[in-house]
CSV table of C-alpha atoms in Angstrom, one decimal:
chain,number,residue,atom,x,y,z
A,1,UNK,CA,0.0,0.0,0.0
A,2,UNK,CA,0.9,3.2,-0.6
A,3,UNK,CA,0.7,6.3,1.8
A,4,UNK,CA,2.0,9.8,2.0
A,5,UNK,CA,3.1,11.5,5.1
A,6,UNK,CA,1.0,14.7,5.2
A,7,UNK,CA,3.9,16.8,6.7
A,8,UNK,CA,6.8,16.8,8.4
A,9,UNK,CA,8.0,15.9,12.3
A,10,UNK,CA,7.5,12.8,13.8
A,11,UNK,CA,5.4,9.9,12.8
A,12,UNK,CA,4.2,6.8,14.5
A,13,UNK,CA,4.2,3.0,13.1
A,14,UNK,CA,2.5,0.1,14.4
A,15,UNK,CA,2.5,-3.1,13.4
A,16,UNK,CA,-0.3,-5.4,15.5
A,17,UNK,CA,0.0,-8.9,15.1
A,18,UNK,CA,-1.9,-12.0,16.7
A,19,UNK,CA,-0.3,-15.6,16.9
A,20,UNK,CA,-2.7,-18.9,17.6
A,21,UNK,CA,-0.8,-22.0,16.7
A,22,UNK,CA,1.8,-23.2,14.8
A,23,UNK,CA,4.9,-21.1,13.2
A,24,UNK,CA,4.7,-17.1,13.5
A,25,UNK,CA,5.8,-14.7,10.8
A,26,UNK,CA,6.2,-10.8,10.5
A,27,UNK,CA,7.5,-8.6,8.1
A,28,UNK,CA,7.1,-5.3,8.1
A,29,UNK,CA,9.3,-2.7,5.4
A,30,UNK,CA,9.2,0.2,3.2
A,31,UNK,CA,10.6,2.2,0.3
A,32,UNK,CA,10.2,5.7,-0.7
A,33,UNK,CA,7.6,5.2,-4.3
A,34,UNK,CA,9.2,8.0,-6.3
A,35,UNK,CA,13.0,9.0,-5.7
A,36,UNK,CA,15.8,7.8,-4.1
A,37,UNK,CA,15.9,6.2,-0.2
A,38,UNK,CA,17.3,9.2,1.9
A,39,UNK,CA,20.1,7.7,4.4
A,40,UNK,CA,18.6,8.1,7.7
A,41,UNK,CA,20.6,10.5,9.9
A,42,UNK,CA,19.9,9.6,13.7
A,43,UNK,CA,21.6,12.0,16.1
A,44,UNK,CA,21.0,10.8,19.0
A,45,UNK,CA,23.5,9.4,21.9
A,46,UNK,CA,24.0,5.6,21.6
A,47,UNK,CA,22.1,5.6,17.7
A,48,UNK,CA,22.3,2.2,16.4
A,49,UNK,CA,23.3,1.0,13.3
A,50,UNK,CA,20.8,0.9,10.4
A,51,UNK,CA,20.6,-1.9,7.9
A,52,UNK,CA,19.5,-2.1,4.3
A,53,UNK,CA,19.7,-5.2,2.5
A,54,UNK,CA,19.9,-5.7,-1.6
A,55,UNK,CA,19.5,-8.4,-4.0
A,56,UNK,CA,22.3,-8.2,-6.2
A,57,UNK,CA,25.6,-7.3,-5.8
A,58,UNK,CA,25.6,-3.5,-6.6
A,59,UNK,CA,23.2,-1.9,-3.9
A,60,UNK,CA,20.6,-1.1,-6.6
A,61,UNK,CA,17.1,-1.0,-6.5
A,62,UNK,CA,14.8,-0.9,-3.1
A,63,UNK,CA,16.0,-2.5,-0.2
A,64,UNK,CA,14.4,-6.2,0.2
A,65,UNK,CA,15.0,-6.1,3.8
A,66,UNK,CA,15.9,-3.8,6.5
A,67,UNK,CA,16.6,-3.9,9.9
A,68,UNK,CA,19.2,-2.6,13.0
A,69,UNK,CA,22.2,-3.6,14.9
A,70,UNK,CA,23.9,-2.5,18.5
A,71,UNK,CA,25.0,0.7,18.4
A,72,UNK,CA,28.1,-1.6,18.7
A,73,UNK,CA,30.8,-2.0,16.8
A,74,UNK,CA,29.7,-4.8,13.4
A,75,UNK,CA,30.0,-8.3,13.9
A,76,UNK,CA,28.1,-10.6,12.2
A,77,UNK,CA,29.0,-14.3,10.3
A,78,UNK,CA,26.2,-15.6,8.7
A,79,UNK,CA,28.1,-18.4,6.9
A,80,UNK,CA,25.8,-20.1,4.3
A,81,UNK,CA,22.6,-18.6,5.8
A,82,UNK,CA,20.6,-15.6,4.8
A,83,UNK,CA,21.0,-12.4,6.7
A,84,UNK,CA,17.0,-12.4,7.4
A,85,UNK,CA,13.9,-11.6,5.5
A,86,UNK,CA,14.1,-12.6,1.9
A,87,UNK,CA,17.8,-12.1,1.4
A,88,UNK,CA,19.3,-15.0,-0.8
A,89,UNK,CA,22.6,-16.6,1.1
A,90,UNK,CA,24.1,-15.8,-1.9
A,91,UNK,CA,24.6,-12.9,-4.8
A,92,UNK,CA,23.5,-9.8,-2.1
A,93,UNK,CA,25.0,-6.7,-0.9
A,94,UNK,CA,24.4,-4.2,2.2
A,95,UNK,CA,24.9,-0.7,3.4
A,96,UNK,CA,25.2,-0.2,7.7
A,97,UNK,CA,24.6,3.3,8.4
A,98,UNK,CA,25.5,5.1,11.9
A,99,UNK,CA,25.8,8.8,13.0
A,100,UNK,CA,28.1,9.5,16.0
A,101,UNK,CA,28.7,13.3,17.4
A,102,UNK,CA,31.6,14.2,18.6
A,103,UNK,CA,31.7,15.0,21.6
A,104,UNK,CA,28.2,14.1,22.4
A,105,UNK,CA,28.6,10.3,21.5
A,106,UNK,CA,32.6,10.3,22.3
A,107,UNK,CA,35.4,12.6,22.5
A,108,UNK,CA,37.5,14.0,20.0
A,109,UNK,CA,40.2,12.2,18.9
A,110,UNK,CA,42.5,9.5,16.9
A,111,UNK,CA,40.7,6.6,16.7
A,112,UNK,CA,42.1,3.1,15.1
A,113,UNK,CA,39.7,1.3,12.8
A,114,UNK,CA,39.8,-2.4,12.5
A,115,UNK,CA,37.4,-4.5,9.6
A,116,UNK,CA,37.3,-7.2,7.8
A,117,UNK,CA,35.1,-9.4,5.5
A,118,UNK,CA,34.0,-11.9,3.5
A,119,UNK,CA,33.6,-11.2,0.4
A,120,UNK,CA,34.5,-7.9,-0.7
A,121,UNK,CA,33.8,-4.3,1.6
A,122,UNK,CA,34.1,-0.7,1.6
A,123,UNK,CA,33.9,1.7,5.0
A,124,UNK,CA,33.7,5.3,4.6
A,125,UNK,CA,33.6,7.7,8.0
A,126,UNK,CA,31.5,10.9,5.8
A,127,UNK,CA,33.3,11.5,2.1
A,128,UNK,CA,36.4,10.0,2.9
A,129,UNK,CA,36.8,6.1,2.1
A,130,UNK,CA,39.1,4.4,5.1
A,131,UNK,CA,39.1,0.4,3.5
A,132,UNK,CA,38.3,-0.6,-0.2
A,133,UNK,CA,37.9,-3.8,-1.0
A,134,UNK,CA,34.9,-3.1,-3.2
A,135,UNK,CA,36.4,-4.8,-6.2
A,136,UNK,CA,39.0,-6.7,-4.3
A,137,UNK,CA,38.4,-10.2,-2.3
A,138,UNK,CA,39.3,-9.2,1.2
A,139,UNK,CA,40.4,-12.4,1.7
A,140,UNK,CA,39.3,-12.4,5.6
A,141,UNK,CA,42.1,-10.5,6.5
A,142,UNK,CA,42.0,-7.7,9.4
A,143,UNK,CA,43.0,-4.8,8.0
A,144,UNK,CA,43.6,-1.3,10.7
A,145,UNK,CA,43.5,2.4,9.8
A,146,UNK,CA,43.7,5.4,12.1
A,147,UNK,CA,41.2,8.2,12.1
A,148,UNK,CA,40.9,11.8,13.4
A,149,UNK,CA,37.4,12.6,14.6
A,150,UNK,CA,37.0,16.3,15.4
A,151,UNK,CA,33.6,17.9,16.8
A,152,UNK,CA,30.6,17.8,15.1
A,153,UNK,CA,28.3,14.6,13.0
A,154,UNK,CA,30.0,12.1,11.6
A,155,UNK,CA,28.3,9.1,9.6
A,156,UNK,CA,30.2,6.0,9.5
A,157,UNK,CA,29.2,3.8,6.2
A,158,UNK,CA,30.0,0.1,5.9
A,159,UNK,CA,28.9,-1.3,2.8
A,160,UNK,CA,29.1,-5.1,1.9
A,161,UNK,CA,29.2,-7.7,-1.1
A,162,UNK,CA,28.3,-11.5,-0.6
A,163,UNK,CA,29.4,-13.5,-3.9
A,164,UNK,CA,29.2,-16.9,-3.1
A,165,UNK,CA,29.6,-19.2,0.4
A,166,UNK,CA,30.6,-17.8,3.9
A,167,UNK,CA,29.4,-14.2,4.4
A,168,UNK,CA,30.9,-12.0,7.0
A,169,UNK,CA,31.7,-8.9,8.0
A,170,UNK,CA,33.1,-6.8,11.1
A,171,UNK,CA,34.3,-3.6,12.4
A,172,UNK,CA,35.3,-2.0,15.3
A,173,UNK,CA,37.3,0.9,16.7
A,174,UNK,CA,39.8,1.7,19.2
A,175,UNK,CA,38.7,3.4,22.1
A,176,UNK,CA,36.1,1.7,22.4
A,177,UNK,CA,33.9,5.0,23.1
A,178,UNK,CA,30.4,5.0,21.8
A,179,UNK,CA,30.0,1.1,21.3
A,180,UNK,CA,27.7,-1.2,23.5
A,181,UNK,CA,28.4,-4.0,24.4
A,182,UNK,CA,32.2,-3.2,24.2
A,183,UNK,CA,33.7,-5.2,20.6
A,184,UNK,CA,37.4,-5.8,20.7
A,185,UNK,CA,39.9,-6.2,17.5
A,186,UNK,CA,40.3,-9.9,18.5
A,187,UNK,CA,36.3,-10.2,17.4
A,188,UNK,CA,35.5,-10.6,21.3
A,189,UNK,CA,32.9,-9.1,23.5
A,190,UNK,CA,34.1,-7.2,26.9
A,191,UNK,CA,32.9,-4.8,29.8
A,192,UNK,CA,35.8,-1.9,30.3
A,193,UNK,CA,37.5,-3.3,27.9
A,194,UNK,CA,37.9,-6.7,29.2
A,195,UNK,CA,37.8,-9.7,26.7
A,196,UNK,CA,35.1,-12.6,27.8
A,197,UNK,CA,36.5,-14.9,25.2
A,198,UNK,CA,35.0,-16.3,21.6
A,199,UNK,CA,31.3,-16.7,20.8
A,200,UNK,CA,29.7,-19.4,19.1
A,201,UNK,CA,26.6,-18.8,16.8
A,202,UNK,CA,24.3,-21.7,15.8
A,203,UNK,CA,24.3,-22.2,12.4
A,204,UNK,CA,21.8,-25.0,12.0
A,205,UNK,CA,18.2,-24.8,12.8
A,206,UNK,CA,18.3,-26.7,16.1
A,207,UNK,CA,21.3,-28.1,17.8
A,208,UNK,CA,21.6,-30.7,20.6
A,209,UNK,CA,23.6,-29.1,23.8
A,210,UNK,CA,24.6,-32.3,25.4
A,211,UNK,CA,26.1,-32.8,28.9
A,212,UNK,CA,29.7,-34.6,26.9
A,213,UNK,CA,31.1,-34.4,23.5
A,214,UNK,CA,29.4,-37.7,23.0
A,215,UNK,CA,26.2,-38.5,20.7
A,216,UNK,CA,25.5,-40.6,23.3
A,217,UNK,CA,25.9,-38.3,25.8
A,218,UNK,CA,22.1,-36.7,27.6
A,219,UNK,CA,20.7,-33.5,25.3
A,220,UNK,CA,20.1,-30.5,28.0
A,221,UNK,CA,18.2,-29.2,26.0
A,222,UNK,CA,18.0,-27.7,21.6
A,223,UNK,CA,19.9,-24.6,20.5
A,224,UNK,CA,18.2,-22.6,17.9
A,225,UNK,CA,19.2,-21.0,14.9
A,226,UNK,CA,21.5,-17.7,15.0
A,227,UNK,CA,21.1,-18.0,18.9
A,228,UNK,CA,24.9,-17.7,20.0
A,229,UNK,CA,26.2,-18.3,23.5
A,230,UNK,CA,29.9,-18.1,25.0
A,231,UNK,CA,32.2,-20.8,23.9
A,232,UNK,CA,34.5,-22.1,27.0
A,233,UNK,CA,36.1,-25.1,25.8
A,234,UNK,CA,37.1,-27.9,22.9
A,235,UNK,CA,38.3,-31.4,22.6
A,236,UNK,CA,41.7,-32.2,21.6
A,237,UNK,CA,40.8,-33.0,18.3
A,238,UNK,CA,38.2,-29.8,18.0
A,239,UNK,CA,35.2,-32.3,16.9
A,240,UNK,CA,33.1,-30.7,20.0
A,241,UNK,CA,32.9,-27.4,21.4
A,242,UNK,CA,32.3,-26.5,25.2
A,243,UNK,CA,29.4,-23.9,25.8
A,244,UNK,CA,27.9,-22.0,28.5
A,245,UNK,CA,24.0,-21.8,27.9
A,246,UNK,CA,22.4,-19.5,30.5
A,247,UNK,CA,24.8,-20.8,33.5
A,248,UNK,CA,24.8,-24.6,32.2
A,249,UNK,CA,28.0,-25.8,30.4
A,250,UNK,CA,27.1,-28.7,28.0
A,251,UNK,CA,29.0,-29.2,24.4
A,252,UNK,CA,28.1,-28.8,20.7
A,253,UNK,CA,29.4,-30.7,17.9
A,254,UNK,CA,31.7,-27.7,16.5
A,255,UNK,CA,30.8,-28.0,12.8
A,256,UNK,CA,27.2,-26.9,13.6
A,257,UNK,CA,28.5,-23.4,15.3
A,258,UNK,CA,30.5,-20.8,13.6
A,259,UNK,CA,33.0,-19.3,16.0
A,260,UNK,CA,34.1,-15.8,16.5
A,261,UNK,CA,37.5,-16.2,17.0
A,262,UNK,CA,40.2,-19.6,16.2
A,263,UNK,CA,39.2,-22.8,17.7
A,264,UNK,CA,42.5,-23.3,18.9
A,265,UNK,CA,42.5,-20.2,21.1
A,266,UNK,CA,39.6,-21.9,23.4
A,267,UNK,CA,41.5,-24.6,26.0
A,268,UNK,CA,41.5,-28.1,25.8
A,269,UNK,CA,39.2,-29.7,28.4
A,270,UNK,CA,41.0,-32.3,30.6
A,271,UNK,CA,38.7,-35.1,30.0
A,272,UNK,CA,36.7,-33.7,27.5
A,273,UNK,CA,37.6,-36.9,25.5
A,274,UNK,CA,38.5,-36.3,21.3
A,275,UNK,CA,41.9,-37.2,21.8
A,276,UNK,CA,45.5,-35.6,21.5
A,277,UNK,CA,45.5,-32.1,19.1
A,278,UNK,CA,47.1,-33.8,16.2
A,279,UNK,CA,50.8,-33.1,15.8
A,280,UNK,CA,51.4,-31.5,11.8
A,281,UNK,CA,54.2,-33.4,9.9
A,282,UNK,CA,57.1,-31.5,9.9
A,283,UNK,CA,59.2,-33.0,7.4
A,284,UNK,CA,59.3,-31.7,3.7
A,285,UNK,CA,58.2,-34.5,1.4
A,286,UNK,CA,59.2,-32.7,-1.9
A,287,UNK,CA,56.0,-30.5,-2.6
A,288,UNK,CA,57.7,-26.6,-2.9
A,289,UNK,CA,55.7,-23.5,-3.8
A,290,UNK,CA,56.6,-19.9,-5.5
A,291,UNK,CA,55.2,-17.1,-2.9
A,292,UNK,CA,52.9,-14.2,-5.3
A,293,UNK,CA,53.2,-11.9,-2.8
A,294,UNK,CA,54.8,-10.7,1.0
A,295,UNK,CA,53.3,-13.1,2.3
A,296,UNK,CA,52.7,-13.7,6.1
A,297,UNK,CA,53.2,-17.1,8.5
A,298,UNK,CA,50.6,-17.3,10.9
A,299,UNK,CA,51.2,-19.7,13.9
A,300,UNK,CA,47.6,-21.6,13.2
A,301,UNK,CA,45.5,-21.4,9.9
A,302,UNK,CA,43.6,-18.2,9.9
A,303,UNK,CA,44.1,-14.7,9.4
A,304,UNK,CA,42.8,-14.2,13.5
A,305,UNK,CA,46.2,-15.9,14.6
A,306,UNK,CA,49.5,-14.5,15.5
A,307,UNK,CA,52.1,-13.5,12.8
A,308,UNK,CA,55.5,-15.4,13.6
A,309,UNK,CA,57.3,-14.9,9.9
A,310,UNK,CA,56.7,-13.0,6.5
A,311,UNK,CA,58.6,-14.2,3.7
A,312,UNK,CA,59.3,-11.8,0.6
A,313,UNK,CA,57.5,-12.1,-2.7
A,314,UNK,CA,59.3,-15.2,-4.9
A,315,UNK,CA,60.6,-17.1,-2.1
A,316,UNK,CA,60.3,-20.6,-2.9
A,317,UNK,CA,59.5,-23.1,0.0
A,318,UNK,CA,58.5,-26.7,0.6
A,319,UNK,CA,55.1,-27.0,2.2
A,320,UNK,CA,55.0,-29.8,4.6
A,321,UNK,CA,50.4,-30.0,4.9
A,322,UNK,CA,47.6,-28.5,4.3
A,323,UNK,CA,44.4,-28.0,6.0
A,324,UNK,CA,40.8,-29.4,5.4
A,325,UNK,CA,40.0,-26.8,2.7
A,326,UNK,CA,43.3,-26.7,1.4
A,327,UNK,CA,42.8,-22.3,2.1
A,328,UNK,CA,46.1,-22.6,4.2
A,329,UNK,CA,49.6,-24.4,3.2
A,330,UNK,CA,52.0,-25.4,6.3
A,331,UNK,CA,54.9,-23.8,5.3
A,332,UNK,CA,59.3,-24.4,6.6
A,333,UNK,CA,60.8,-20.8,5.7
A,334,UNK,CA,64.5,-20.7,7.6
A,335,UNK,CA,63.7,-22.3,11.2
A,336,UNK,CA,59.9,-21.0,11.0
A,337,UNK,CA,57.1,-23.5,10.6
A,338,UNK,CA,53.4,-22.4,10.6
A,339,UNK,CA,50.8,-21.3,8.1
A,340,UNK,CA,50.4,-19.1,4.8
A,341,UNK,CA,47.3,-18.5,2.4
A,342,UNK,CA,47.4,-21.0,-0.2
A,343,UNK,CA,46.2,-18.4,-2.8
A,344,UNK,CA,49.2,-16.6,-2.8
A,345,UNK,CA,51.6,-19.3,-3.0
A,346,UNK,CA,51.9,-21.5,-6.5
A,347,UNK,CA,53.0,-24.7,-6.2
A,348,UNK,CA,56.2,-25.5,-8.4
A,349,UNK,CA,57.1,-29.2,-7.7
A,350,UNK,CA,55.0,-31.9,-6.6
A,351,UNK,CA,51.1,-31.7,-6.4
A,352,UNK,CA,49.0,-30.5,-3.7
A,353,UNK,CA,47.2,-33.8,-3.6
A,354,UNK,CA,50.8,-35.5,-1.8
A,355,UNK,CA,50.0,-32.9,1.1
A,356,UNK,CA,49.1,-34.6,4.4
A,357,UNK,CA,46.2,-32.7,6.3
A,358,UNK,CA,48.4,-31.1,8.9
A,359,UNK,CA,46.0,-29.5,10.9
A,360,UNK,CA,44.2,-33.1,12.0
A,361,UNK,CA,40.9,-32.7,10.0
A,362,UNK,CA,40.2,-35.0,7.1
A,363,UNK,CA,37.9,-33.4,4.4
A,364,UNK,CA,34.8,-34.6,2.6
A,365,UNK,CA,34.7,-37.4,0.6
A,366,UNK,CA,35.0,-35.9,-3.1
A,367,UNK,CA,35.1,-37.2,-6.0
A,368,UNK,CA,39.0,-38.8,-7.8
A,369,UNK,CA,40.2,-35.6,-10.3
A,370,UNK,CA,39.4,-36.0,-14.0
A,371,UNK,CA,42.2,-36.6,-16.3
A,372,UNK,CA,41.1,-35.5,-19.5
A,373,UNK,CA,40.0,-32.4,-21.0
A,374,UNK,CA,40.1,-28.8,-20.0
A,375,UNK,CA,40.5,-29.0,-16.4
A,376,UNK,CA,40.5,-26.3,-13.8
A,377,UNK,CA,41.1,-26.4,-10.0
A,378,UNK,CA,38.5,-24.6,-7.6
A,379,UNK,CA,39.9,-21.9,-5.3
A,380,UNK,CA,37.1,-22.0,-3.0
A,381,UNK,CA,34.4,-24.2,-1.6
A,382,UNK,CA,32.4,-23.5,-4.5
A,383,UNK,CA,28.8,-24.1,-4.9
A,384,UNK,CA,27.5,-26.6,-8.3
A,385,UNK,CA,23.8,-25.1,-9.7
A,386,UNK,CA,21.8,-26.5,-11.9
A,387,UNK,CA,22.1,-23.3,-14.3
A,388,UNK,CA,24.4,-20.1,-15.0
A,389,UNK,CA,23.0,-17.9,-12.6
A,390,UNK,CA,22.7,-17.4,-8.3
A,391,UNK,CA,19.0,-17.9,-8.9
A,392,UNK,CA,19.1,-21.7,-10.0
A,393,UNK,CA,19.4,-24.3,-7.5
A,394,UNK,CA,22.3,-26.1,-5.6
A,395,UNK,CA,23.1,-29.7,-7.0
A,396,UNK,CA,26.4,-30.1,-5.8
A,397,UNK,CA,29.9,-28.9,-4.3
A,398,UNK,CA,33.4,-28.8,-4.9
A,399,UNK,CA,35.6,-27.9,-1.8
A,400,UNK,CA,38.5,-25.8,-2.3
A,401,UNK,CA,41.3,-27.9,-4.0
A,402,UNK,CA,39.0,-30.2,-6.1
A,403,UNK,CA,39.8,-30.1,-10.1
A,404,UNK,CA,37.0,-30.6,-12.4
A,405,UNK,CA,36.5,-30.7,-16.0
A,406,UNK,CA,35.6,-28.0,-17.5
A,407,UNK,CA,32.4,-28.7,-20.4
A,408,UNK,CA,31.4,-25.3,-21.5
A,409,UNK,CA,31.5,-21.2,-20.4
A,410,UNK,CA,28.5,-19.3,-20.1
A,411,UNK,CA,27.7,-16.3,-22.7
A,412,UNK,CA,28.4,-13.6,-20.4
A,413,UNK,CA,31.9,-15.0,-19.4
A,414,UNK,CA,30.9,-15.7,-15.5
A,415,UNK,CA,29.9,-19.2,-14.8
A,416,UNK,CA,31.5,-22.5,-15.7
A,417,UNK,CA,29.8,-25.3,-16.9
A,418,UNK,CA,31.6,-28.2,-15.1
A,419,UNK,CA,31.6,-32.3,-14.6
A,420,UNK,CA,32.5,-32.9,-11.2
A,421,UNK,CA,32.1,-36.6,-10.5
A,422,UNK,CA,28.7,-37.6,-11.5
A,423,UNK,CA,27.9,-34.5,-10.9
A,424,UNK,CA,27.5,-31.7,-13.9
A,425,UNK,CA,26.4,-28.2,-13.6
A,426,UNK,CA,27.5,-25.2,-13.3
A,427,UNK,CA,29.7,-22.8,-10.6
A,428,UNK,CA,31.5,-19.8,-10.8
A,429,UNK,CA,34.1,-19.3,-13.3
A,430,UNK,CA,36.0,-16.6,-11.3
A,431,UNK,CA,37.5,-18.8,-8.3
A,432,UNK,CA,38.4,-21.3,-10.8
A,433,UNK,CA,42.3,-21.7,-12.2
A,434,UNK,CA,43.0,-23.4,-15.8
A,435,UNK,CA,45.4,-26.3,-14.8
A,436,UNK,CA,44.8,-28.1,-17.9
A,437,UNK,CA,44.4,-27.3,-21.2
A,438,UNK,CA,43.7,-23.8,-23.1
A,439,UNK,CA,41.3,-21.6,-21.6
A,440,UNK,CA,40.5,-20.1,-25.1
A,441,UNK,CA,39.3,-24.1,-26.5
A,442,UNK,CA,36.2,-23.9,-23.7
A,443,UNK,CA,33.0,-23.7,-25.8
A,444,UNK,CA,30.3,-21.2,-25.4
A,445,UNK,CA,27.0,-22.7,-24.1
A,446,UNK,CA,24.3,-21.5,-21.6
A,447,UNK,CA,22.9,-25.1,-21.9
């Protein structure tokens, strides 16, 4: 329906609703008719952040679903799962608006900014852009820039592009002034500044919370969907993940939560059971990669842990492992052994398929590589549809790693058509690599 406000001030909604039985559903939205959405301005102390939400990848057209945030700093992994409302898990973008006055909402100042995401972001404080990554994969990195806030409004924009996969995003400042609860660099919560340790979101729609890391073991009670809850604890072998629900500490099976921080960080629980943390093979077995780039060593595989090494752009060094998604290679640079992003580094003797999983997972059975034809490796945990488009539905997967033939190349240049075991359909052509065969020789089809 349409309706126009007859003048200007202050208007009020509501939205009545009335629930008997069974499953309960609201939505409640709207778009200017003629024009363009204004970007709300609030100005008032603690404001929080306001959400708009886009199908497609370019913020265009009305907003599909809108909604607000803590006037926090931005922390939200949504992995596979929609962001709410009728946002698709995949092919979307968003825009997070905030005002903050200085020196109403915090004192002037130099402020450092900390984001990241998953995939691609820009953050702008007013006209002046502080990260782009717009056009760039951000590659999950955490990435810092100081800022000057002087007196007056200032609108902080964080806008956000989900291609394929995970999706995630975050940003915070330091001081902390202006944000509750308190968010910290590390991606952790805390009261004056004090961390309370790594969250864990559900990220299935109900989850047992038993009383040991045991399917056997009693269910306290079902964890829903995007509820998250303080993670305490793992298992040696990080199968099962220690919570504490509302005073009661229970476990989860960890592939059903997504973390906010490294698994490895949270202790080991004496006789939580799982087993030893497996020990990585240290020994090079004759695989050696090129390094693209100044590449960093990171004591466990993600970009949250500590830096111990950076080795210079063309270094060549053997890589002992991998791990499950074969994102991270174990590296031996000098007397330093830890882990590097595997897109930066390009493997010059052996194959990755002699690497040992060094970080004690095992990944999903997937199907043995082809051998003939054009064949291209997937450099991401890539989604298989049934046609060239984010629209069609999901058939299949490829985890990062997997080689596949390649059948055909969609008209507009963006999606492979692909034979992945018994499996053929199509995924996206951009986080695929040529290994075999010319690139040019891949027919044109949108069959």
């Amino acid at each position: 329906a349409d309706y126009t406000f007859p003048a200007d001030g202050n208007h009020t909604i509501i939205v009545e609703m009335f629930d008997a039985v069974g499953d309960a559903t609201i939505i409640a939205t709207w778009a200017v008719a003629v024009g363009t959405l204004p970007t709300p301005t609030p100005t008032y102390v603690g404001a929080p952040w306001y959400a708009e939400f886009f199908n497609g990848l370019d913020l265009a057209g009305a907003p599909i679903f809108v909604t607000t945030y803590p006037p926090s700093g931005l922390n939200q992994n949504w992995g596979q799962n929609s962001p709410g409302g009728s946002v698709p898990a995949d092919n979307f973008s968003a825009r997070f608006v905030r005002t903050l006055n200085v020196p109403a909402d915090l004192p002037q100042g130099v402020y450092t900014f900390y984001a990241r995401a998953d995939d691609n972001f820009r953050f702008l404080i007013d006209s002046t852009t502080i990260f782009d990554y717009w056009d760039t994969f951000a590659a999950g990195e955490l990435y810092s820039s100081q800022v000057t806030l002087l007196n007056g409004p200032h609108t902080l924009r964080f806008e956000y592009r989900e291609r394929e996969v995970d999706a995630s995003l975050f940003l915070t400042w330091d001081p902390p002034n202006a944000q509750d609860p308190v968010l910290l660099p590390n991606g952790s919560t805390g009261g004056g500044g004090t961390p309370t340790g790594i969250t864990a979101t559900v990220n299935v729609y109900s989850l047992n919370f038993r009383a040991a890391p045991s399917t056997e073991a009693q269910i306290l009670r079902k964890l829903s969907q995007g509820s998250t809850y303080p993670a305490t604890g793992r298992t040696g072998d990080n199968q099962w993940v220690q919570l504490n629900v509302e005073g009661t500490s229970g476990w989860v099976y960890a592939q059903y939560v997504t973390l906010s921080g490294d698994i490895n960080t949270l202790p080991v629980v004496e006789g939580g059971g799982g087993g030893p943390q497996p020990t990585p093979q240290l020994q090079p077995i004759g695989v050696r990669g090129k390094v693209m780039g100044n590449l960093r060593i990171r004591a466990q595989p993600t970009t949250r842990s500590a830096q111990i090494g950076l080795m210079p752009w063309g270094t060549v060094v053997d890589l002992l492992g991998k791990n499950s998604g074969q994102t991270w290679y174990l590296v031996k640079y000098g007397d330093i052994v830890g882990w590097s992003y595997a897109p930066w580094i390009r493997i010059v003797e052996g194959s990755v398929d002699q690497l040992p999983y060094a970080d004690g997972t095992q990944p999903s059975v997937q199907p043995p590589p082809p051998s003939e034809g054009i064949i291209a490796q997937a450099y991401g945990n890539m989604r298989i549809r049934s046609g060239p488009g984010f629209g069609y539905p999901k058939i299949g997967k490829a985890i990062w790693g997997s080689r596949v033939q390649v059948l055909a190349r969609s008209s507009n240049g963006l999606w492979y058509k692909i034979k992945h075991g018994d499996v053929i359909g199509w995924s996206y052509a951009a986080w695929y690599r040529v290994v075999q065969g010319d690139p040019n020789d891949i027919p044109i089809s949108d069959q």
